[in-house]
Amino acid sequence: MNDMTPIATTLKDWETDQEVRWCPGCGDYAILKAVQRTLPQIGADPKNTVFVSGIGCSSRFPYYVESYGFHTIHGRAPAFATGIKLANPELDVWLVTGDGDGMSIGGNHTMHVLRRNLNCQIMLFNNEIYGLTKGQYSPTSRLGTPSPSTPLGSVDRPASPCAFALGSGARFVARGYDVSKELPSVLKAAYEHQGAAFIEIFQNCIVYNKDRFDDFTAKAVADEMQLWCTDGQPLLFAKGAKGLALDTATLTLKVVDVVDGDWQAAGVAVHNVKNRGLAHMLVEMPFGAFPMALGVIYDDPRPTFESVVAEERRKASANKDADLGKLLAKGQTWTVEETATHGLMD
């Protein structure tokens, strides 16, 4: 979020003249439209907006948004985003990455941009596969995933992007999926957060990992397997027939039945976006026995990296005159005097 004056735009103002080139049916199309619909709603200005990406299918994103953009190198988008914000803190920076780009080669960069709390929105598209490089398993692929690099099925235990973000010190963590009608509201919440806002977006790879998320996104199971978290509201799902309660004996969450809508009698917990412990439990629930936690899971701001750096610079330069000559002559400096060579060059 920035202090810039909101301006009026439409979805068309955020579309470029570039041909959108993803595989037909790719979930990236839906995410692109969700972002392009969200930007006018938050009053964003194309002249002050920057999209930064690394390498991967998701990283084509900057070509398709009518704003400034950087298509950078594999896993290093957070480093570029940091430089952009330090150079001009007023710019609105969106970072686009994927489960391979952001969780494998760029895992350390993702960690540092989160712990530093750079004021930007980080969208991690998670399709649980390497799409651009033809379908190898990724850090988030499930156990048993068959791929060209794991023909007998992956034996790696998958990483959880949201758990990783929380462990890295992220102050905003949310989840959505490509075709969800609620995705724009999640993006708006991320924009309103001051600091690094991490959004994991489940994205269908139509070619190499088709329908991977149907176990919670398909219409037939969506009500039963999706739990949309809203601050101050009970953690209910299955059209209010079930909820999550805290098992005080084990300090873990459990699924409880709600009779006649009386969620309080069932002991259903109320969501609190500032409760870091609850956020950890929600993102680490074993799927199948529990629903998929979606929406804003954690939101507890603290001072941003660039604001602290700017204040440090202000204090360091207060009541001082800028004099490059004095700076160069200060400290361990010396003068080389001209002397005779004593025949050494003869």
mmCIF file of C-alpha atoms in Angstrom:
data_model
loop_
_atom_site.group_PDB
_atom_site.id
_atom_site.type_symbol
_atom_site.label_atom_id
_atom_site.label_comp_id
_atom_site.label_asym_id
_atom_site.label_seq_id
_atom_site.Cartn_x
_atom_site.Cartn_y
_atom_site.Cartn_z
ATOM 1 C CA MET A 1 0.000 0.000 0.000
ATOM 2 C CA ASN A 2 1.169 3.514 -0.774
ATOM 3 C CA ASP A 3 0.186 7.043 0.214
ATOM 4 C CA MET A 4 -0.361 8.016 -3.426
ATOM 5 C CA THR A 5 -3.682 9.570 -4.385
ATOM 6 C CA PRO A 6 -5.974 6.908 -5.906
ATOM 7 C CA ILE A 7 -6.883 7.436 -9.546
ATOM 8 C CA ALA A 8 -9.759 6.135 -11.670
ATOM 9 C CA THR A 9 -8.888 3.387 -14.157
ATOM 10 C CA THR A 10 -10.640 0.451 -15.789
ATOM 11 C CA LEU A 11 -9.575 -3.113 -16.500
ATOM 12 C CA LYS A 12 -8.739 -2.055 -20.077
ATOM 13 C CA ASP A 13 -6.223 0.480 -18.765
ATOM 14 C CA TRP A 14 -4.191 -2.396 -17.329
ATOM 15 C CA GLU A 15 -4.168 -4.564 -20.460
ATOM 16 C CA THR A 16 -1.161 -4.402 -22.804
ATOM 17 C CA ASP A 17 -0.979 -4.937 -26.554
ATOM 18 C CA GLN A 18 0.998 -8.149 -26.015
ATOM 19 C CA GLU A 19 -0.480 -11.501 -26.955
ATOM 20 C CA VAL A 20 -1.066 -13.443 -23.731
ATOM 21 C CA ARG A 21 0.846 -16.654 -24.254
ATOM 22 C CA TRP A 22 0.054 -19.355 -21.753
ATOM 23 C CA CYS A 23 -1.322 -22.782 -22.539
ATOM 24 C CA PRO A 24 -5.077 -22.720 -23.273
ATOM 25 C CA GLY A 25 -6.873 -23.357 -19.989
ATOM 26 C CA CYS A 26 -3.927 -22.333 -17.781
ATOM 27 C CA GLY A 27 -4.960 -20.900 -14.431
ATOM 28 C CA ASP A 28 -2.622 -17.948 -15.011
ATOM 29 C CA TYR A 29 -5.255 -16.368 -17.272
ATOM 30 C CA ALA A 30 -7.740 -16.210 -14.381
ATOM 31 C CA ILE A 31 -5.125 -14.773 -12.008
ATOM 32 C CA LEU A 32 -4.172 -12.111 -14.561
ATOM 33 C CA LYS A 33 -7.798 -11.013 -14.899
ATOM 34 C CA ALA A 34 -8.264 -11.015 -11.122
ATOM 35 C CA VAL A 35 -5.265 -8.696 -10.743
ATOM 36 C CA GLN A 36 -6.387 -6.444 -13.605
ATOM 37 C CA ARG A 37 -9.829 -6.163 -11.984
ATOM 38 C CA THR A 38 -8.339 -5.455 -8.568
ATOM 39 C CA LEU A 39 -5.980 -2.658 -9.616
ATOM 40 C CA PRO A 40 -8.806 -0.221 -10.563
ATOM 41 C CA GLN A 41 -10.651 -1.063 -7.347
ATOM 42 C CA ILE A 42 -7.670 -0.009 -5.207
ATOM 43 C CA GLY A 43 -7.090 3.147 -7.247
ATOM 44 C CA ALA A 44 -3.649 2.074 -8.439
ATOM 45 C CA ASP A 45 -1.796 4.252 -10.942
ATOM 46 C CA PRO A 46 0.010 2.506 -13.854
ATOM 47 C CA LYS A 47 2.737 5.172 -13.744
ATOM 48 C CA ASN A 48 3.575 4.252 -10.140
ATOM 49 C CA THR A 49 3.109 0.482 -10.369
ATOM 50 C CA VAL A 50 5.854 -2.077 -10.979
ATOM 51 C CA PHE A 51 5.503 -5.837 -11.554
ATOM 52 C CA VAL A 52 8.680 -7.851 -10.946
ATOM 53 C CA SER A 53 9.096 -11.534 -11.799
ATOM 54 C CA GLY A 54 11.736 -14.228 -11.975
ATOM 55 C CA ILE A 55 11.633 -17.218 -14.332
ATOM 56 C CA GLY A 56 8.735 -19.577 -14.995
ATOM 57 C CA CYS A 57 5.271 -19.573 -16.535
ATOM 58 C CA SER A 58 4.014 -17.104 -13.921
ATOM 59 C CA SER A 59 6.943 -14.804 -14.617
ATOM 60 C CA ARG A 60 5.544 -13.736 -18.004
ATOM 61 C CA PHE A 61 3.114 -11.639 -15.973
ATOM 62 C CA PRO A 62 4.851 -8.232 -16.385
ATOM 63 C CA TYR A 63 4.374 -8.396 -20.177
ATOM 64 C CA TYR A 64 0.610 -8.449 -19.755
ATOM 65 C CA VAL A 65 0.075 -5.621 -17.241
ATOM 66 C CA GLU A 66 0.175 -2.035 -18.511
ATOM 67 C CA SER A 67 2.654 -0.723 -15.956
ATOM 68 C CA TYR A 68 6.389 -0.789 -15.382
ATOM 69 C CA GLY A 69 7.821 -4.286 -15.234
ATOM 70 C CA PHE A 70 10.992 -6.291 -14.763
ATOM 71 C CA HIS A 71 11.310 -9.877 -16.011
ATOM 72 C CA THR A 72 14.438 -10.805 -14.071
ATOM 73 C CA ILE A 73 16.469 -13.948 -13.359
ATOM 74 C CA HIS A 74 15.595 -17.238 -11.738
ATOM 75 C CA GLY A 75 14.631 -16.817 -8.087
ATOM 76 C CA ARG A 76 16.067 -13.314 -7.767
ATOM 77 C CA ALA A 77 12.952 -11.169 -8.198
ATOM 78 C CA PRO A 78 12.941 -10.243 -4.459
ATOM 79 C CA ALA A 79 16.421 -8.731 -4.794
ATOM 80 C CA PHE A 80 15.301 -6.562 -7.721
ATOM 81 C CA ALA A 81 12.128 -5.580 -5.855
ATOM 82 C CA THR A 82 14.204 -4.546 -2.846
ATOM 83 C CA GLY A 83 16.404 -2.321 -4.997
ATOM 84 C CA ILE A 84 13.350 -0.731 -6.615
ATOM 85 C CA LYS A 85 11.717 0.094 -3.268
ATOM 86 C CA LEU A 86 14.920 1.487 -1.783
ATOM 87 C CA ALA A 87 15.443 3.683 -4.845
ATOM 88 C CA ASN A 88 11.837 4.911 -4.848
ATOM 89 C CA PRO A 89 9.768 3.851 -1.803
ATOM 90 C CA GLU A 90 6.640 5.454 -3.279
ATOM 91 C CA LEU A 91 6.371 2.891 -6.059
ATOM 92 C CA ASP A 92 3.782 0.145 -5.682
ATOM 93 C CA VAL A 93 5.674 -3.119 -6.231
ATOM 94 C CA TRP A 94 4.047 -6.467 -7.041
ATOM 95 C CA LEU A 95 6.301 -9.516 -7.045
ATOM 96 C CA VAL A 96 5.225 -12.510 -9.165
ATOM 97 C CA THR A 97 6.819 -15.920 -8.620
ATOM 98 C CA GLY A 98 6.043 -19.628 -8.674
ATOM 99 C CA ASP A 99 6.578 -22.667 -6.497
ATOM 100 C CA GLY A 100 9.801 -23.511 -8.341
ATOM 101 C CA ASP A 101 11.119 -19.972 -8.805
ATOM 102 C CA GLY A 102 10.236 -18.810 -5.290
ATOM 103 C CA MET A 103 10.604 -21.976 -3.203
ATOM 104 C CA SER A 104 13.615 -23.682 -4.795
ATOM 105 C CA ILE A 105 16.396 -21.610 -6.375
ATOM 106 C CA GLY A 106 14.848 -18.439 -4.947
ATOM 107 C CA GLY A 107 13.956 -19.809 -1.521
ATOM 108 C CA ASN A 108 16.601 -17.789 0.301
ATOM 109 C CA HIS A 109 15.593 -14.593 -1.523
ATOM 110 C CA THR A 110 11.942 -15.186 -0.632
ATOM 111 C CA MET A 111 12.926 -15.708 2.999
ATOM 112 C CA HIS A 112 14.896 -12.474 3.192
ATOM 113 C CA VAL A 113 12.311 -10.244 1.525
ATOM 114 C CA LEU A 114 9.778 -11.559 4.046
ATOM 115 C CA ARG A 115 11.917 -11.197 7.169
ATOM 116 C CA ARG A 116 13.018 -7.709 6.080
ATOM 117 C CA ASN A 117 9.359 -6.801 5.536
ATOM 118 C CA LEU A 118 9.730 -4.941 2.265
ATOM 119 C CA ASN A 119 6.495 -3.139 1.433
ATOM 120 C CA CYS A 120 5.302 -5.163 -1.573
ATOM 121 C CA GLN A 121 2.745 -7.758 -2.623
ATOM 122 C CA ILE A 122 4.200 -11.227 -3.289
ATOM 123 C CA MET A 123 2.036 -13.543 -5.379
ATOM 124 C CA LEU A 124 3.350 -17.114 -5.428
ATOM 125 C CA PHE A 125 1.557 -19.201 -8.060
ATOM 126 C CA ASN A 126 1.595 -22.780 -6.814
ATOM 127 C CA ASN A 127 0.827 -25.442 -9.421
ATOM 128 C CA GLU A 128 2.951 -28.085 -7.668
ATOM 129 C CA ILE A 129 5.025 -28.712 -10.810
ATOM 130 C CA TYR A 130 7.694 -27.151 -13.032
ATOM 131 C CA GLY A 131 5.568 -26.113 -16.007
ATOM 132 C CA LEU A 132 7.978 -24.068 -18.128
ATOM 133 C CA THR A 133 10.702 -26.736 -18.097
ATOM 134 C CA LYS A 134 8.282 -29.506 -19.050
ATOM 135 C CA GLY A 135 6.816 -31.044 -15.958
ATOM 136 C CA GLN A 136 9.480 -31.993 -13.417
ATOM 137 C CA TYR A 137 8.337 -32.256 -9.806
ATOM 138 C CA SER A 138 8.727 -29.081 -7.743
ATOM 139 C CA PRO A 139 9.333 -28.335 -4.040
ATOM 140 C CA THR A 140 5.556 -28.340 -3.446
ATOM 141 C CA SER A 141 4.712 -31.515 -5.408
ATOM 142 C CA ARG A 142 2.860 -34.088 -3.354
ATOM 143 C CA LEU A 143 4.289 -37.449 -2.388
ATOM 144 C CA GLY A 144 3.937 -39.896 -5.259
ATOM 145 C CA THR A 145 3.734 -37.240 -7.988
ATOM 146 C CA PRO A 146 4.838 -38.850 -11.287
ATOM 147 C CA SER A 147 6.955 -36.608 -13.520
ATOM 148 C CA PRO A 148 9.837 -36.845 -16.010
ATOM 149 C CA SER A 149 12.256 -36.499 -13.082
ATOM 150 C CA THR A 150 10.265 -38.833 -10.784
ATOM 151 C CA PRO A 151 8.792 -41.513 -13.096
ATOM 152 C CA LEU A 152 8.074 -43.782 -10.122
ATOM 153 C CA GLY A 153 6.588 -40.966 -8.060
ATOM 154 C CA SER A 154 8.167 -38.244 -5.941
ATOM 155 C CA VAL A 155 9.480 -39.324 -2.531
ATOM 156 C CA ASP A 156 10.184 -35.738 -1.405
ATOM 157 C CA ARG A 157 7.914 -34.368 1.267
ATOM 158 C CA PRO A 158 6.393 -31.149 -0.090
ATOM 159 C CA ALA A 159 7.145 -27.697 1.244
ATOM 160 C CA SER A 160 4.250 -25.528 2.443
ATOM 161 C CA PRO A 161 4.711 -21.985 1.059
ATOM 162 C CA CYS A 162 2.530 -20.407 3.763
ATOM 163 C CA ALA A 163 4.286 -22.270 6.574
ATOM 164 C CA PHE A 164 7.604 -21.215 5.037
ATOM 165 C CA ALA A 165 6.430 -17.591 4.923
ATOM 166 C CA LEU A 166 5.353 -17.605 8.557
ATOM 167 C CA GLY A 167 8.614 -19.241 9.579
ATOM 168 C CA SER A 168 10.512 -16.546 7.681
ATOM 169 C CA GLY A 169 8.822 -13.807 9.674
ATOM 170 C CA ALA A 170 6.099 -12.764 7.213
ATOM 171 C CA ARG A 171 3.548 -10.368 8.725
ATOM 172 C CA PHE A 172 0.817 -11.073 6.146
ATOM 173 C CA VAL A 173 -0.047 -14.521 4.812
ATOM 174 C CA ALA A 174 -3.052 -15.385 2.663
ATOM 175 C CA ARG A 175 -4.282 -18.059 0.267
ATOM 176 C CA GLY A 176 -6.529 -18.162 -2.759
ATOM 177 C CA TYR A 177 -6.896 -20.061 -6.012
ATOM 178 C CA ASP A 178 -6.975 -19.045 -9.644
ATOM 179 C CA VAL A 179 -10.701 -19.139 -10.495
ATOM 180 C CA SER A 180 -12.017 -18.121 -7.068
ATOM 181 C CA LYS A 181 -14.403 -15.161 -6.969
ATOM 182 C CA GLU A 182 -12.845 -14.236 -3.613
ATOM 183 C CA LEU A 183 -9.310 -13.803 -5.025
ATOM 184 C CA PRO A 184 -9.684 -10.031 -5.696
ATOM 185 C CA SER A 185 -10.700 -9.425 -2.073
ATOM 186 C CA VAL A 186 -7.581 -11.307 -0.917
ATOM 187 C CA LEU A 187 -5.437 -9.186 -3.245
ATOM 188 C CA LYS A 188 -7.023 -5.991 -1.920
ATOM 189 C CA ALA A 189 -6.301 -7.043 1.660
ATOM 190 C CA ALA A 190 -2.680 -7.674 0.690
ATOM 191 C CA TYR A 191 -2.445 -4.232 -0.916
ATOM 192 C CA GLU A 192 -3.827 -2.554 2.198
ATOM 193 C CA HIS A 193 -1.200 -4.235 4.379
ATOM 194 C CA GLN A 194 1.901 -2.166 5.140
ATOM 195 C CA GLY A 195 4.797 -4.551 4.577
ATOM 196 C CA ALA A 196 5.523 -7.780 2.732
ATOM 197 C CA ALA A 197 2.186 -9.385 1.881
ATOM 198 C CA PHE A 198 2.543 -13.045 0.873
ATOM 199 C CA ILE A 199 -0.287 -14.635 -1.130
ATOM 200 C CA GLU A 200 -0.138 -18.290 -2.161
ATOM 201 C CA ILE A 201 -2.387 -18.793 -5.199
ATOM 202 C CA PHE A 202 -3.168 -22.369 -6.198
ATOM 203 C CA GLN A 203 -2.980 -22.485 -10.001
ATOM 204 C CA ASN A 204 -4.067 -25.264 -12.340
ATOM 205 C CA CYS A 205 -1.392 -26.421 -14.806
ATOM 206 C CA ILE A 206 -3.544 -27.774 -17.600
ATOM 207 C CA VAL A 207 -0.696 -29.721 -19.249
ATOM 208 C CA TYR A 208 1.530 -31.242 -16.563
ATOM 209 C CA ASN A 209 -0.576 -31.295 -13.381
ATOM 210 C CA LYS A 210 -4.159 -31.030 -14.578
ATOM 211 C CA ASP A 211 -6.934 -30.740 -11.976
ATOM 212 C CA ARG A 212 -4.492 -31.223 -9.091
ATOM 213 C CA PHE A 213 -6.595 -29.019 -6.823
ATOM 214 C CA ASP A 214 -10.000 -30.456 -7.697
ATOM 215 C CA ASP A 215 -10.010 -32.137 -4.284
ATOM 216 C CA PHE A 216 -10.963 -28.766 -2.798
ATOM 217 C CA THR A 217 -11.838 -26.486 -5.737
ATOM 218 C CA ALA A 218 -14.331 -28.653 -7.648
ATOM 219 C CA LYS A 219 -17.936 -27.530 -7.176
ATOM 220 C CA ALA A 220 -18.974 -30.899 -5.799
ATOM 221 C CA VAL A 221 -16.574 -30.644 -2.840
ATOM 222 C CA ALA A 222 -15.906 -26.888 -2.480
ATOM 223 C CA ASP A 223 -18.328 -26.303 0.411
ATOM 224 C CA GLU A 224 -17.030 -29.318 2.322
ATOM 225 C CA MET A 225 -13.306 -28.760 1.699
ATOM 226 C CA GLN A 226 -12.856 -24.965 1.748
ATOM 227 C CA LEU A 227 -12.607 -22.856 4.880
ATOM 228 C CA TRP A 228 -12.533 -19.134 4.128
ATOM 229 C CA CYS A 229 -10.972 -17.283 7.050
ATOM 230 C CA THR A 230 -12.462 -13.919 8.024
ATOM 231 C CA ASP A 231 -11.113 -11.905 10.931
ATOM 232 C CA GLY A 232 -13.506 -11.924 13.894
ATOM 233 C CA GLN A 233 -15.710 -14.640 12.381
ATOM 234 C CA PRO A 234 -16.055 -18.294 13.461
ATOM 235 C CA LEU A 235 -14.002 -20.844 11.535
ATOM 236 C CA LEU A 236 -16.933 -22.566 9.843
ATOM 237 C CA PHE A 237 -17.191 -24.614 6.651
ATOM 238 C CA ALA A 238 -19.549 -27.109 5.001
ATOM 239 C CA LYS A 239 -22.220 -24.391 4.900
ATOM 240 C CA GLY A 240 -21.865 -23.876 8.634
ATOM 241 C CA ALA A 241 -22.412 -27.517 9.539
ATOM 242 C CA LYS A 242 -18.792 -27.971 10.648
ATOM 243 C CA GLY A 243 -16.133 -25.870 12.262
ATOM 244 C CA LEU A 244 -12.681 -25.854 13.805
ATOM 245 C CA ALA A 245 -12.217 -25.922 17.558
ATOM 246 C CA LEU A 246 -9.115 -25.923 19.726
ATOM 247 C CA ASP A 247 -8.367 -29.233 21.406
ATOM 248 C CA THR A 248 -7.042 -27.963 24.739
ATOM 249 C CA ALA A 249 -5.512 -31.320 25.622
ATOM 250 C CA THR A 250 -3.222 -31.419 22.582
ATOM 251 C CA LEU A 251 -3.214 -27.705 21.654
ATOM 252 C CA THR A 252 -4.208 -28.596 18.099
ATOM 253 C CA LEU A 253 -7.237 -27.895 15.941
ATOM 254 C CA LYS A 254 -10.026 -30.415 15.520
ATOM 255 C CA VAL A 255 -13.129 -30.621 13.345
ATOM 256 C CA VAL A 256 -16.444 -30.413 15.211
ATOM 257 C CA ASP A 257 -20.063 -30.683 14.102
ATOM 258 C CA VAL A 258 -22.299 -27.635 14.491
ATOM 259 C CA VAL A 259 -25.912 -28.408 15.429
ATOM 260 C CA ASP A 260 -28.677 -25.928 14.543
ATOM 261 C CA GLY A 261 -26.135 -23.219 13.775
ATOM 262 C CA ASP A 262 -24.961 -22.999 17.389
ATOM 263 C CA TRP A 263 -21.239 -22.754 16.681
ATOM 264 C CA GLN A 264 -20.496 -21.400 20.152
ATOM 265 C CA ALA A 265 -21.919 -24.492 21.826
ATOM 266 C CA ALA A 266 -19.733 -26.584 19.523
ATOM 267 C CA GLY A 267 -16.668 -24.667 20.681
ATOM 268 C CA VAL A 268 -15.779 -23.315 17.249
ATOM 269 C CA ALA A 269 -12.829 -20.925 17.376
ATOM 270 C CA VAL A 270 -13.083 -17.347 16.116
ATOM 271 C CA HIS A 271 -10.489 -16.298 13.571
ATOM 272 C CA ASN A 272 -7.964 -13.705 14.721
ATOM 273 C CA VAL A 273 -5.576 -12.511 12.000
ATOM 274 C CA LYS A 274 -3.072 -11.314 14.619
ATOM 275 C CA ASN A 275 -2.794 -14.737 16.255
ATOM 276 C CA ARG A 276 0.429 -16.182 14.826
ATOM 277 C CA GLY A 277 -0.001 -19.525 16.568
ATOM 278 C CA LEU A 278 -3.461 -19.978 15.048
ATOM 279 C CA ALA A 279 -2.077 -19.037 11.630
ATOM 280 C CA HIS A 280 0.560 -21.777 11.888
ATOM 281 C CA MET A 281 -2.086 -24.342 12.797
ATOM 282 C CA LEU A 282 -4.349 -23.291 9.915
ATOM 283 C CA VAL A 283 -1.692 -23.537 7.200
ATOM 284 C CA GLU A 284 -0.322 -26.830 8.505
ATOM 285 C CA MET A 285 -3.628 -28.708 8.792
ATOM 286 C CA PRO A 286 -3.317 -32.123 7.083
ATOM 287 C CA PHE A 287 -5.552 -31.850 4.042
ATOM 288 C CA GLY A 288 -8.234 -34.496 3.758
ATOM 289 C CA ALA A 289 -8.897 -34.771 7.447
ATOM 290 C CA PHE A 290 -9.239 -30.961 7.436
ATOM 291 C CA PRO A 291 -10.439 -28.418 4.870
ATOM 292 C CA MET A 292 -8.103 -26.079 2.994
ATOM 293 C CA ALA A 293 -7.713 -22.781 4.863
ATOM 294 C CA LEU A 294 -8.147 -19.872 2.436
ATOM 295 C CA GLY A 295 -8.421 -16.082 2.673
ATOM 296 C CA VAL A 296 -6.390 -13.835 4.974
ATOM 297 C CA ILE A 297 -4.783 -16.132 7.514
ATOM 298 C CA TYR A 298 -2.346 -13.734 9.222
ATOM 299 C CA ASP A 299 -2.123 -9.936 9.180
ATOM 300 C CA ASP A 300 -0.084 -8.141 11.843
ATOM 301 C CA PRO A 301 1.887 -5.161 10.443
ATOM 302 C CA ARG A 302 5.201 -3.810 11.667
ATOM 303 C CA PRO A 303 7.516 -1.072 10.272
ATOM 304 C CA THR A 304 8.619 -1.727 6.708
ATOM 305 C CA PHE A 305 12.212 -2.294 5.642
ATOM 306 C CA GLU A 306 12.448 0.745 3.379
ATOM 307 C CA SER A 307 10.915 3.084 5.976
ATOM 308 C CA VAL A 308 13.500 2.018 8.557
ATOM 309 C CA VAL A 309 16.334 2.422 6.028
ATOM 310 C CA ALA A 310 15.064 5.898 5.080
ATOM 311 C CA GLU A 311 14.901 6.949 8.732
ATOM 312 C CA GLU A 312 18.414 5.632 9.325
ATOM 313 C CA ARG A 313 19.679 7.649 6.363
ATOM 314 C CA ARG A 314 17.877 10.755 7.578
ATOM 315 C CA LYS A 315 19.469 10.521 11.013
ATOM 316 C CA ALA A 316 22.912 9.817 9.568
ATOM 317 C CA SER A 317 22.770 12.896 7.327
ATOM 318 C CA ALA A 318 21.082 15.295 9.753
ATOM 319 C CA ASN A 319 22.992 18.577 10.251
ATOM 320 C CA LYS A 320 25.755 17.460 7.897
ATOM 321 C CA ASP A 321 26.949 19.081 4.693
ATOM 322 C CA ALA A 322 27.393 16.854 1.671
ATOM 323 C CA ASP A 323 31.067 17.158 0.717
ATOM 324 C CA LEU A 324 32.442 14.384 -1.464
ATOM 325 C CA GLY A 325 36.006 15.694 -1.182
ATOM 326 C CA LYS A 326 35.977 15.485 2.602
ATOM 327 C CA LEU A 327 34.452 12.023 2.461
ATOM 328 C CA LEU A 328 37.169 10.735 0.148
ATOM 329 C CA ALA A 329 39.911 12.266 2.312
ATOM 330 C CA LYS A 330 38.530 10.890 5.553
ATOM 331 C CA GLY A 331 39.929 7.848 7.311
ATOM 332 C CA GLN A 332 42.766 5.693 6.030
ATOM 333 C CA THR A 333 44.107 7.812 3.185
ATOM 334 C CA TRP A 334 47.640 8.746 2.195
ATOM 335 C CA THR A 335 49.555 10.684 -0.434
ATOM 336 C CA VAL A 336 52.082 9.000 -2.736
ATOM 337 C CA GLU A 337 55.072 11.303 -3.163
ATOM 338 C CA GLU A 338 57.137 11.306 -6.358
ATOM 339 C CA THR A 339 60.611 9.884 -5.680
ATOM 340 C CA ALA A 340 63.671 8.915 -7.695
ATOM 341 C CA THR A 341 63.669 5.417 -9.155
ATOM 342 C CA HIS A 342 67.334 4.884 -8.195
ATOM 343 C CA GLY A 343 67.993 3.190 -11.499
ATOM 344 C CA LEU A 344 65.382 0.514 -11.059
ATOM 345 C CA MET A 345 63.902 1.294 -14.474
ATOM 346 C CA ASP A 346 67.300 1.612 -16.226
#
